[in-house]
């Protein structure tokens, strides 16, 4: 950055004063807040975050220094709740992502369901991945598929659950064509997210300082009565046999 484009010392000082003012306003809003989701606190927080970010940028541009503060971003955060204090109805919005990692297992499970239903109305064709998904999701509840996804050849991705407040239950069939279009973030009572991003962050922290050469299979389950046999095995082949047996047991 050229000298002409750099902020002046006065501009940096003014940004610092703006942070001080924003701090005072945020503290005052917190002291006067009327509840956990007071919009005044939310607004004061955003103002403080913006002022701190501006000061940090000017400080770096002028003096090549940074602040020790890290204020979490608010772009992806939910806005303050503005729904009814006592909700008369609720909507639960759920999204779960899966990857089809074992198509043959998926097809086999769907065919099993189709065969069991062959004497009744039938579960439909299960000879394609598309048809197999229709069979399985038509037979099992989404929660059961989530808990047994490995049996169906699926791998979990991200998932999210939003509980939103409503003034009254929706009319039958009103939202079926576009179930998520009317979701109002201001009416979200609570939200629960599951993502591999969070797992990666935890894994990085947990493995800090741990020998990276250690190879541990998290899905391997060794029965307690086989542990002593593994420890006492003299030959490598004996160890492999015991671990293979344990691995087969874990897959049941």
mmCIF file of C-alpha atoms in Angstrom:
data_model
loop_
_atom_site.group_PDB
_atom_site.id
_atom_site.type_symbol
_atom_site.label_atom_id
_atom_site.label_comp_id
_atom_site.label_asym_id
_atom_site.label_seq_id
_atom_site.Cartn_x
_atom_site.Cartn_y
_atom_site.Cartn_z
ATOM 1 C CA UNK A 1 0.000 0.000 0.000
ATOM 2 C CA UNK A 2 1.376 3.415 -0.941
ATOM 3 C CA UNK A 3 1.915 6.170 1.602
ATOM 4 C CA UNK A 4 -0.836 8.220 -0.030
ATOM 5 C CA UNK A 5 -3.385 5.451 0.544
ATOM 6 C CA UNK A 6 -2.465 4.829 4.172
ATOM 7 C CA UNK A 7 -4.784 6.145 6.869
ATOM 8 C CA UNK A 8 -3.541 9.054 8.925
ATOM 9 C CA UNK A 9 -2.677 8.843 12.593
ATOM 10 C CA UNK A 10 -5.758 10.964 13.306
ATOM 11 C CA UNK A 11 -8.004 8.463 11.505
ATOM 12 C CA UNK A 12 -6.576 5.599 13.550
ATOM 13 C CA UNK A 13 -7.109 7.606 16.750
ATOM 14 C CA UNK A 14 -10.705 8.373 15.736
ATOM 15 C CA UNK A 15 -11.336 4.672 15.076
ATOM 16 C CA UNK A 16 -9.981 3.853 18.528
ATOM 17 C CA UNK A 17 -12.339 6.399 20.091
ATOM 18 C CA UNK A 18 -15.223 4.833 18.148
ATOM 19 C CA UNK A 19 -14.379 1.456 19.696
ATOM 20 C CA UNK A 20 -14.453 2.994 23.178
ATOM 21 C CA UNK A 21 -17.827 4.567 22.501
ATOM 22 C CA UNK A 22 -19.184 1.303 21.119
ATOM 23 C CA UNK A 23 -17.938 -0.527 24.205
ATOM 24 C CA UNK A 24 -19.788 1.873 26.476
ATOM 25 C CA UNK A 25 -22.977 1.527 24.435
ATOM 26 C CA UNK A 26 -22.739 -2.263 24.438
ATOM 27 C CA UNK A 27 -22.261 -2.389 28.223
ATOM 28 C CA UNK A 28 -25.179 -0.021 28.745
ATOM 29 C CA UNK A 29 -27.398 -2.156 26.497
ATOM 30 C CA UNK A 30 -26.406 -5.297 28.405
ATOM 31 C CA UNK A 31 -27.153 -3.639 31.741
ATOM 32 C CA UNK A 32 -30.607 -2.561 30.531
ATOM 33 C CA UNK A 33 -31.522 -5.684 28.566
ATOM 34 C CA UNK A 34 -35.047 -6.975 28.965
ATOM 35 C CA UNK A 35 -34.273 -10.624 28.141
ATOM 36 C CA UNK A 36 -31.829 -13.017 26.530
ATOM 37 C CA UNK A 37 -32.744 -11.895 22.997
ATOM 38 C CA UNK A 38 -33.010 -8.159 23.544
ATOM 39 C CA UNK A 39 -32.644 -6.541 20.084
ATOM 40 C CA UNK A 40 -30.860 -3.536 21.632
ATOM 41 C CA UNK A 41 -28.047 -5.802 22.826
ATOM 42 C CA UNK A 42 -27.859 -7.458 19.418
ATOM 43 C CA UNK A 43 -27.618 -4.066 17.702
ATOM 44 C CA UNK A 44 -24.976 -2.812 20.146
ATOM 45 C CA UNK A 45 -22.969 -5.996 19.611
ATOM 46 C CA UNK A 46 -22.983 -5.491 15.838
ATOM 47 C CA UNK A 47 -21.913 -1.865 16.245
ATOM 48 C CA UNK A 48 -19.054 -2.894 18.516
ATOM 49 C CA UNK A 49 -17.966 -5.602 16.089
ATOM 50 C CA UNK A 50 -17.982 -3.161 13.170
ATOM 51 C CA UNK A 51 -16.050 -0.520 15.126
ATOM 52 C CA UNK A 52 -13.450 -3.049 16.272
ATOM 53 C CA UNK A 53 -12.990 -4.382 12.752
ATOM 54 C CA UNK A 54 -12.550 -0.868 11.361
ATOM 55 C CA UNK A 55 -9.984 -0.002 14.020
ATOM 56 C CA UNK A 56 -8.100 -3.243 13.457
ATOM 57 C CA UNK A 57 -7.860 -2.604 9.718
ATOM 58 C CA UNK A 58 -6.695 1.005 10.111
ATOM 59 C CA UNK A 59 -4.199 0.044 12.808
ATOM 60 C CA UNK A 60 -2.704 -2.594 10.526
ATOM 61 C CA UNK A 61 -2.619 -0.333 7.477
ATOM 62 C CA UNK A 62 -0.952 2.505 9.371
ATOM 63 C CA UNK A 63 1.325 0.714 11.844
ATOM 64 C CA UNK A 64 1.394 -2.920 10.689
ATOM 65 C CA UNK A 65 -0.059 -3.957 14.051
ATOM 66 C CA UNK A 66 -3.176 -5.887 15.045
ATOM 67 C CA UNK A 67 -5.434 -6.023 18.094
ATOM 68 C CA UNK A 68 -5.582 -9.063 20.407
ATOM 69 C CA UNK A 69 -9.367 -9.244 20.066
ATOM 70 C CA UNK A 70 -11.340 -11.622 17.877
ATOM 71 C CA UNK A 71 -15.046 -10.886 17.663
ATOM 72 C CA UNK A 72 -17.073 -13.729 16.084
ATOM 73 C CA UNK A 73 -18.671 -12.908 12.775
ATOM 74 C CA UNK A 74 -22.400 -12.328 12.692
ATOM 75 C CA UNK A 75 -23.093 -12.934 9.004
ATOM 76 C CA UNK A 76 -24.223 -16.539 9.567
ATOM 77 C CA UNK A 77 -25.771 -16.015 12.999
ATOM 78 C CA UNK A 78 -29.509 -15.983 13.457
ATOM 79 C CA UNK A 79 -31.121 -12.590 14.029
ATOM 80 C CA UNK A 80 -32.784 -11.897 17.383
ATOM 81 C CA UNK A 81 -36.047 -13.733 18.012
ATOM 82 C CA UNK A 82 -39.107 -11.681 17.118
ATOM 83 C CA UNK A 83 -41.810 -14.334 17.277
ATOM 84 C CA UNK A 84 -44.621 -14.705 19.817
ATOM 85 C CA UNK A 85 -43.613 -14.923 23.458
ATOM 86 C CA UNK A 86 -45.814 -18.012 23.829
ATOM 87 C CA UNK A 87 -45.979 -19.919 20.571
ATOM 88 C CA UNK A 88 -49.283 -21.578 19.735
ATOM 89 C CA UNK A 89 -47.732 -23.790 17.052
ATOM 90 C CA UNK A 90 -44.301 -25.002 15.978
ATOM 91 C CA UNK A 91 -42.634 -26.018 12.746
ATOM 92 C CA UNK A 92 -39.582 -28.278 12.835
ATOM 93 C CA UNK A 93 -37.388 -27.899 9.745
ATOM 94 C CA UNK A 94 -34.813 -30.641 9.210
ATOM 95 C CA UNK A 95 -32.214 -31.157 6.535
ATOM 96 C CA UNK A 96 -29.827 -34.136 6.494
ATOM 97 C CA UNK A 97 -27.297 -34.736 3.725
ATOM 98 C CA UNK A 98 -25.986 -38.170 2.754
ATOM 99 C CA UNK A 99 -23.545 -39.576 0.225
ATOM 100 C CA UNK A 100 -24.267 -42.921 -1.433
ATOM 101 C CA UNK A 101 -20.945 -44.695 -0.763
ATOM 102 C CA UNK A 102 -22.054 -48.327 -1.158
ATOM 103 C CA UNK A 103 -24.659 -48.558 -3.944
ATOM 104 C CA UNK A 104 -24.753 -52.354 -3.835
ATOM 105 C CA UNK A 105 -25.588 -52.355 -0.144
ATOM 106 C CA UNK A 106 -28.291 -49.762 -0.793
ATOM 107 C CA UNK A 107 -29.771 -51.887 -3.593
ATOM 108 C CA UNK A 108 -29.645 -55.067 -1.503
ATOM 109 C CA UNK A 109 -31.452 -53.476 1.438
ATOM 110 C CA UNK A 110 -34.106 -51.987 -0.803
ATOM 111 C CA UNK A 111 -34.605 -55.331 -2.557
ATOM 112 C CA UNK A 112 -35.066 -57.027 0.797
ATOM 113 C CA UNK A 113 -37.831 -54.561 1.669
ATOM 114 C CA UNK A 114 -39.430 -55.036 -1.757
ATOM 115 C CA UNK A 115 -39.373 -58.810 -1.369
ATOM 116 C CA UNK A 116 -41.031 -58.604 2.051
ATOM 117 C CA UNK A 117 -43.772 -56.423 0.586
ATOM 118 C CA UNK A 118 -44.211 -58.518 -2.539
ATOM 119 C CA UNK A 119 -47.412 -60.143 -1.255
ATOM 120 C CA UNK A 120 -48.911 -56.794 -0.303
ATOM 121 C CA UNK A 121 -49.098 -53.564 -2.209
ATOM 122 C CA UNK A 122 -45.402 -53.801 -2.999
ATOM 123 C CA UNK A 123 -42.589 -51.386 -2.375
ATOM 124 C CA UNK A 124 -41.935 -50.561 -6.014
ATOM 125 C CA UNK A 125 -38.825 -51.237 -8.121
ATOM 126 C CA UNK A 126 -35.528 -51.476 -6.260
ATOM 127 C CA UNK A 127 -33.163 -52.245 -9.120
ATOM 128 C CA UNK A 128 -31.748 -48.710 -9.449
ATOM 129 C CA UNK A 129 -30.263 -46.338 -6.899
ATOM 130 C CA UNK A 130 -33.104 -43.899 -7.543
ATOM 131 C CA UNK A 131 -35.698 -46.614 -7.025
ATOM 132 C CA UNK A 132 -33.887 -48.025 -3.989
ATOM 133 C CA UNK A 133 -33.882 -44.636 -2.271
ATOM 134 C CA UNK A 134 -37.607 -44.335 -2.870
ATOM 135 C CA UNK A 135 -38.189 -47.793 -1.386
ATOM 136 C CA UNK A 136 -36.106 -47.221 1.742
ATOM 137 C CA UNK A 137 -37.289 -43.694 2.504
ATOM 138 C CA UNK A 138 -40.842 -44.854 1.903
ATOM 139 C CA UNK A 139 -40.440 -47.741 4.335
ATOM 140 C CA UNK A 140 -38.393 -46.202 7.168
ATOM 141 C CA UNK A 141 -38.778 -42.999 9.151
ATOM 142 C CA UNK A 142 -36.026 -40.404 8.546
ATOM 143 C CA UNK A 143 -34.775 -40.790 12.131
ATOM 144 C CA UNK A 144 -34.375 -44.537 11.657
ATOM 145 C CA UNK A 145 -32.443 -44.034 8.436
ATOM 146 C CA UNK A 146 -30.222 -41.526 10.244
ATOM 147 C CA UNK A 147 -29.433 -44.046 12.985
ATOM 148 C CA UNK A 148 -28.918 -46.953 10.527
ATOM 149 C CA UNK A 149 -27.424 -45.082 7.573
ATOM 150 C CA UNK A 150 -24.365 -47.350 7.355
ATOM 151 C CA UNK A 151 -26.620 -50.376 6.877
ATOM 152 C CA UNK A 152 -28.076 -48.664 3.823
ATOM 153 C CA UNK A 153 -24.709 -47.803 2.264
ATOM 154 C CA UNK A 154 -24.987 -44.114 3.137
ATOM 155 C CA UNK A 155 -22.497 -41.715 4.681
ATOM 156 C CA UNK A 156 -23.671 -38.793 6.788
ATOM 157 C CA UNK A 157 -22.986 -35.221 5.716
ATOM 158 C CA UNK A 158 -24.040 -31.983 7.364
ATOM 159 C CA UNK A 159 -27.411 -31.688 9.059
ATOM 160 C CA UNK A 160 -29.435 -28.914 10.646
ATOM 161 C CA UNK A 161 -32.638 -28.684 12.655
ATOM 162 C CA UNK A 162 -34.611 -25.481 13.162
ATOM 163 C CA UNK A 163 -37.551 -25.124 15.530
ATOM 164 C CA UNK A 164 -39.645 -22.137 14.503
ATOM 165 C CA UNK A 165 -42.608 -20.563 16.269
ATOM 166 C CA UNK A 166 -45.916 -19.928 14.528
ATOM 167 C CA UNK A 167 -49.036 -18.020 15.507
ATOM 168 C CA UNK A 168 -51.281 -20.891 14.421
ATOM 169 C CA UNK A 169 -50.898 -24.275 12.725
ATOM 170 C CA UNK A 170 -50.706 -24.097 8.938
ATOM 171 C CA UNK A 171 -53.671 -25.232 6.888
ATOM 172 C CA UNK A 172 -53.391 -28.815 5.589
ATOM 173 C CA UNK A 173 -51.363 -28.927 2.393
ATOM 174 C CA UNK A 174 -50.487 -25.225 2.582
ATOM 175 C CA UNK A 175 -46.687 -25.511 2.502
ATOM 176 C CA UNK A 176 -46.054 -28.976 1.049
ATOM 177 C CA UNK A 177 -44.857 -27.745 -2.359
ATOM 178 C CA UNK A 178 -42.251 -25.414 -0.823
ATOM 179 C CA UNK A 179 -41.629 -26.564 2.771
ATOM 180 C CA UNK A 180 -38.716 -24.233 3.545
ATOM 181 C CA UNK A 181 -39.648 -21.094 1.638
ATOM 182 C CA UNK A 182 -41.604 -19.578 4.508
ATOM 183 C CA UNK A 183 -38.950 -20.182 7.186
ATOM 184 C CA UNK A 184 -38.483 -16.882 9.029
ATOM 185 C CA UNK A 185 -35.101 -16.659 10.824
ATOM 186 C CA UNK A 186 -36.631 -14.161 13.250
ATOM 187 C CA UNK A 187 -38.980 -16.900 14.508
ATOM 188 C CA UNK A 188 -36.361 -19.568 15.154
ATOM 189 C CA UNK A 189 -36.712 -20.702 18.760
ATOM 190 C CA UNK A 190 -33.632 -22.938 18.666
ATOM 191 C CA UNK A 191 -31.267 -24.409 16.100
ATOM 192 C CA UNK A 192 -28.951 -27.426 16.104
ATOM 193 C CA UNK A 193 -26.222 -27.949 13.495
ATOM 194 C CA UNK A 194 -24.008 -30.970 12.870
ATOM 195 C CA UNK A 195 -21.106 -30.594 10.448
ATOM 196 C CA UNK A 196 -17.842 -32.322 9.618
ATOM 197 C CA UNK A 197 -16.270 -28.864 9.926
ATOM 198 C CA UNK A 198 -16.805 -28.984 13.682
ATOM 199 C CA UNK A 199 -15.411 -32.533 13.872
ATOM 200 C CA UNK A 200 -12.292 -31.514 11.947
ATOM 201 C CA UNK A 201 -11.671 -28.644 14.347
ATOM 202 C CA UNK A 202 -12.028 -30.946 17.351
ATOM 203 C CA UNK A 203 -9.779 -33.579 15.767
ATOM 204 C CA UNK A 204 -7.074 -30.993 15.080
ATOM 205 C CA UNK A 205 -7.146 -29.839 18.694
ATOM 206 C CA UNK A 206 -7.176 -33.379 20.081
ATOM 207 C CA UNK A 207 -4.282 -34.553 17.895
ATOM 208 C CA UNK A 208 -2.083 -31.565 18.745
ATOM 209 C CA UNK A 209 1.071 -33.077 20.197
ATOM 210 C CA UNK A 210 0.029 -36.680 19.480
ATOM 211 C CA UNK A 211 2.264 -38.926 17.385
ATOM 212 C CA UNK A 212 0.881 -38.601 13.859
ATOM 213 C CA UNK A 213 2.216 -42.058 12.933
ATOM 214 C CA UNK A 214 -0.276 -43.809 15.196
ATOM 215 C CA UNK A 215 -3.005 -45.335 13.031
ATOM 216 C CA UNK A 216 -6.234 -45.877 14.960
ATOM 217 C CA UNK A 217 -9.424 -47.183 13.393
ATOM 218 C CA UNK A 218 -12.285 -45.453 15.298
ATOM 219 C CA UNK A 219 -14.793 -48.059 14.041
ATOM 220 C CA UNK A 220 -12.798 -51.021 15.395
ATOM 221 C CA UNK A 221 -14.402 -52.646 18.437
ATOM 222 C CA UNK A 222 -12.455 -55.381 20.260
ATOM 223 C CA UNK A 223 -14.474 -57.451 22.775
ATOM 224 C CA UNK A 224 -12.965 -57.465 26.250
ATOM 225 C CA UNK A 225 -12.606 -61.241 26.324
ATOM 226 C CA UNK A 226 -10.367 -61.056 23.254
ATOM 227 C CA UNK A 227 -8.022 -58.345 24.567
ATOM 228 C CA UNK A 228 -5.898 -60.778 26.588
ATOM 229 C CA UNK A 229 -5.637 -63.135 23.611
ATOM 230 C CA UNK A 230 -4.350 -60.297 21.454
ATOM 231 C CA UNK A 231 -1.853 -59.178 24.077
ATOM 232 C CA UNK A 232 -0.551 -62.756 24.593
ATOM 233 C CA UNK A 233 -0.278 -63.616 20.901
ATOM 234 C CA UNK A 234 3.315 -64.541 19.947
ATOM 235 C CA UNK A 235 2.944 -64.509 16.194
ATOM 236 C CA UNK A 236 1.746 -61.529 14.086
ATOM 237 C CA UNK A 237 -0.700 -63.816 12.276
ATOM 238 C CA UNK A 238 -2.483 -64.544 15.569
ATOM 239 C CA UNK A 239 -2.953 -60.844 16.203
ATOM 240 C CA UNK A 240 -4.362 -60.264 12.744
ATOM 241 C CA UNK A 241 -6.810 -63.107 13.201
ATOM 242 C CA UNK A 242 -8.122 -61.735 16.478
ATOM 243 C CA UNK A 243 -8.499 -58.213 15.061
ATOM 244 C CA UNK A 244 -10.280 -59.540 11.979
ATOM 245 C CA UNK A 245 -12.717 -61.424 14.215
ATOM 246 C CA UNK A 246 -13.357 -58.291 16.261
ATOM 247 C CA UNK A 247 -13.873 -56.275 13.106
ATOM 248 C CA UNK A 248 -16.451 -58.744 11.851
ATOM 249 C CA UNK A 249 -18.232 -58.525 15.185
ATOM 250 C CA UNK A 250 -18.298 -54.716 14.973
ATOM 251 C CA UNK A 251 -20.044 -54.903 11.626
ATOM 252 C CA UNK A 252 -23.007 -56.843 12.961
#
